[in-house]
Amino acid sequence: MTQPVSNLRVRRTQKLLREALIELIEERGFEALTIGEMTERAMVSRAAFYRNYQDKYDLVEQIFEEAMSALLNAVGDLGLEHPPEIWVTFFEHIAQYERLYRALLGRKGSPWFVRKMRA
């Protein structure tokens, strides 16, 4: 079954913006990056950005929520009776999202994101 073209475009746009966000955090830091830089790097319009996200904080929050949802689903499938497997799943998740976590939690990362994680 194929997906509608518009849905594929939305997913492609979101993927490009997410990749651009991580690259720019690594290069310039979260606080210094702008929507204009992200859209230019992703080769999408500002309008496309704002159709998907309110601002850069919304983009980061959505990425993080998706990562956490994936982790909780993977761990939840195991149940509490399998502690070793839970740790394996947790570290596999960290490895899968390593670049994201390094970018957001590193020295050029987002203090806003760190505060949000602690809350």
CSV table of C-alpha atoms in Angstrom, one decimal:
chain,number,residue,atom,x,y,z
A,1,MET,CA,0.0,0.0,0.0
A,2,THR,CA,1.4,3.4,-1.0
A,3,GLN,CA,1.1,6.5,1.1
A,4,PRO,CA,-0.3,9.7,-0.3
A,5,VAL,CA,2.4,11.9,-1.9
A,6,SER,CA,1.6,14.8,0.5
A,7,ASN,CA,2.3,12.5,3.5
A,8,LEU,CA,5.6,11.4,2.0
A,9,ARG,CA,6.5,15.1,1.4
A,10,VAL,CA,5.7,15.9,5.1
A,11,ARG,CA,7.8,13.0,6.3
A,12,ARG,CA,10.7,14.0,4.0
A,13,THR,CA,10.5,17.6,5.1
A,14,GLN,CA,10.5,16.6,8.8
A,15,LYS,CA,13.4,14.3,8.3
A,16,LEU,CA,15.5,17.0,6.5
A,17,LEU,CA,14.7,19.5,9.2
A,18,ARG,CA,15.6,17.1,12.0
A,19,GLU,CA,18.9,16.3,10.3
A,20,ALA,CA,19.7,20.0,9.8
A,21,LEU,CA,18.9,20.8,13.4
A,22,ILE,CA,21.3,18.2,14.7
A,23,GLU,CA,24.1,19.3,12.3
A,24,LEU,CA,23.6,22.9,13.3
A,25,ILE,CA,23.6,22.1,17.0
A,26,GLU,CA,26.9,20.3,16.5
A,27,GLU,CA,28.4,23.2,14.5
A,28,ARG,CA,27.0,26.3,16.2
A,29,GLY,CA,25.1,25.3,19.3
A,30,PHE,CA,21.4,25.2,19.9
A,31,GLU,CA,20.9,28.7,21.2
A,32,ALA,CA,22.8,30.2,18.2
A,33,LEU,CA,21.0,28.4,15.4
A,34,THR,CA,18.1,30.1,13.6
A,35,ILE,CA,15.0,28.8,11.7
A,36,GLY,CA,16.5,30.4,8.6
A,37,GLU,CA,19.7,28.4,8.9
A,38,MET,CA,17.8,25.2,9.5
A,39,THR,CA,15.5,25.7,6.5
A,40,GLU,CA,18.5,26.6,4.3
A,41,ARG,CA,20.4,23.6,5.4
A,42,ALA,CA,17.4,21.3,4.9
A,43,MET,CA,16.6,23.0,1.6
A,44,VAL,CA,13.0,23.6,2.5
A,45,SER,CA,11.0,26.8,2.8
A,46,ARG,CA,10.3,28.6,6.1
A,47,ALA,CA,6.6,28.0,5.4
A,48,ALA,CA,7.3,24.3,5.3
A,49,PHE,CA,9.0,24.6,8.7
A,50,TYR,CA,6.1,26.5,10.2
A,51,ARG,CA,3.6,24.0,8.8
A,52,ASN,CA,5.2,21.3,10.9
A,53,TYR,CA,6.6,23.2,14.0
A,54,GLN,CA,6.0,26.3,16.0
A,55,ASP,CA,9.7,27.0,16.6
A,56,LYS,CA,13.0,25.3,17.2
A,57,TYR,CA,11.9,24.3,20.7
A,58,ASP,CA,8.8,22.6,19.3
A,59,LEU,CA,11.0,20.7,16.8
A,60,VAL,CA,13.4,19.5,19.6
A,61,GLU,CA,10.4,18.5,21.8
A,62,GLN,CA,8.8,16.5,19.1
A,63,ILE,CA,12.0,14.7,18.3
A,64,PHE,CA,12.6,13.9,22.0
A,65,GLU,CA,9.0,12.8,22.5
A,66,GLU,CA,9.3,10.4,19.6
A,67,ALA,CA,12.6,9.0,20.9
A,68,MET,CA,11.1,8.5,24.4
A,69,SER,CA,7.9,6.9,23.0
A,70,ALA,CA,10.1,4.5,21.0
A,71,LEU,CA,12.0,3.6,24.2
A,72,LEU,CA,9.0,3.2,26.3
A,73,ASN,CA,7.3,1.0,23.7
A,74,ALA,CA,10.4,-1.2,23.5
A,75,VAL,CA,10.8,-1.5,27.2
A,76,GLY,CA,7.1,-1.9,27.8
A,77,ASP,CA,7.0,-4.9,25.5
A,78,LEU,CA,9.5,-6.7,27.7
A,79,GLY,CA,7.6,-6.3,31.0
A,80,LEU,CA,9.3,-6.0,34.4
A,81,GLU,CA,10.1,-9.7,34.6
A,82,HIS,CA,13.1,-9.2,32.2
A,83,PRO,CA,15.5,-6.7,33.8
A,84,PRO,CA,18.6,-7.7,31.7
A,85,GLU,CA,16.7,-7.3,28.5
A,86,ILE,CA,15.4,-3.9,29.6
A,87,TRP,CA,19.0,-2.7,30.0
A,88,VAL,CA,20.0,-4.1,26.7
A,89,THR,CA,17.0,-2.3,25.1
A,90,PHE,CA,17.8,0.9,26.9
A,91,PHE,CA,21.4,0.9,25.7
A,92,GLU,CA,20.4,0.0,22.1
A,93,HIS,CA,18.1,3.0,22.2
A,94,ILE,CA,20.9,5.3,23.4
A,95,ALA,CA,23.1,3.9,20.6
A,96,GLN,CA,20.3,4.5,18.0
A,97,TYR,CA,19.8,8.1,19.1
A,98,GLU,CA,23.4,8.8,20.1
A,99,ARG,CA,23.9,11.7,17.7
A,100,LEU,CA,20.7,13.4,19.0
A,101,TYR,CA,21.6,13.0,22.6
A,102,ARG,CA,25.2,14.1,22.1
A,103,ALA,CA,24.0,17.2,20.3
A,104,LEU,CA,21.3,18.1,22.8
A,105,LEU,CA,23.2,17.2,25.9
A,106,GLY,CA,26.7,18.2,24.8
A,107,ARG,CA,28.4,21.5,25.5
A,108,LYS,CA,26.7,23.1,22.5
A,109,GLY,CA,23.4,21.6,23.4
A,110,SER,CA,20.3,23.2,24.8
A,111,PRO,CA,20.0,24.2,28.5
A,112,TRP,CA,16.2,24.3,27.8
A,113,PHE,CA,16.3,20.6,26.8
A,114,VAL,CA,18.4,19.7,29.9
A,115,ARG,CA,15.9,21.4,32.1
A,116,LYS,CA,13.0,19.7,30.4
A,117,MET,CA,14.6,16.3,30.9
A,118,ARG,CA,15.1,16.9,34.6
A,119,ALA,CA,11.4,18.0,35.0
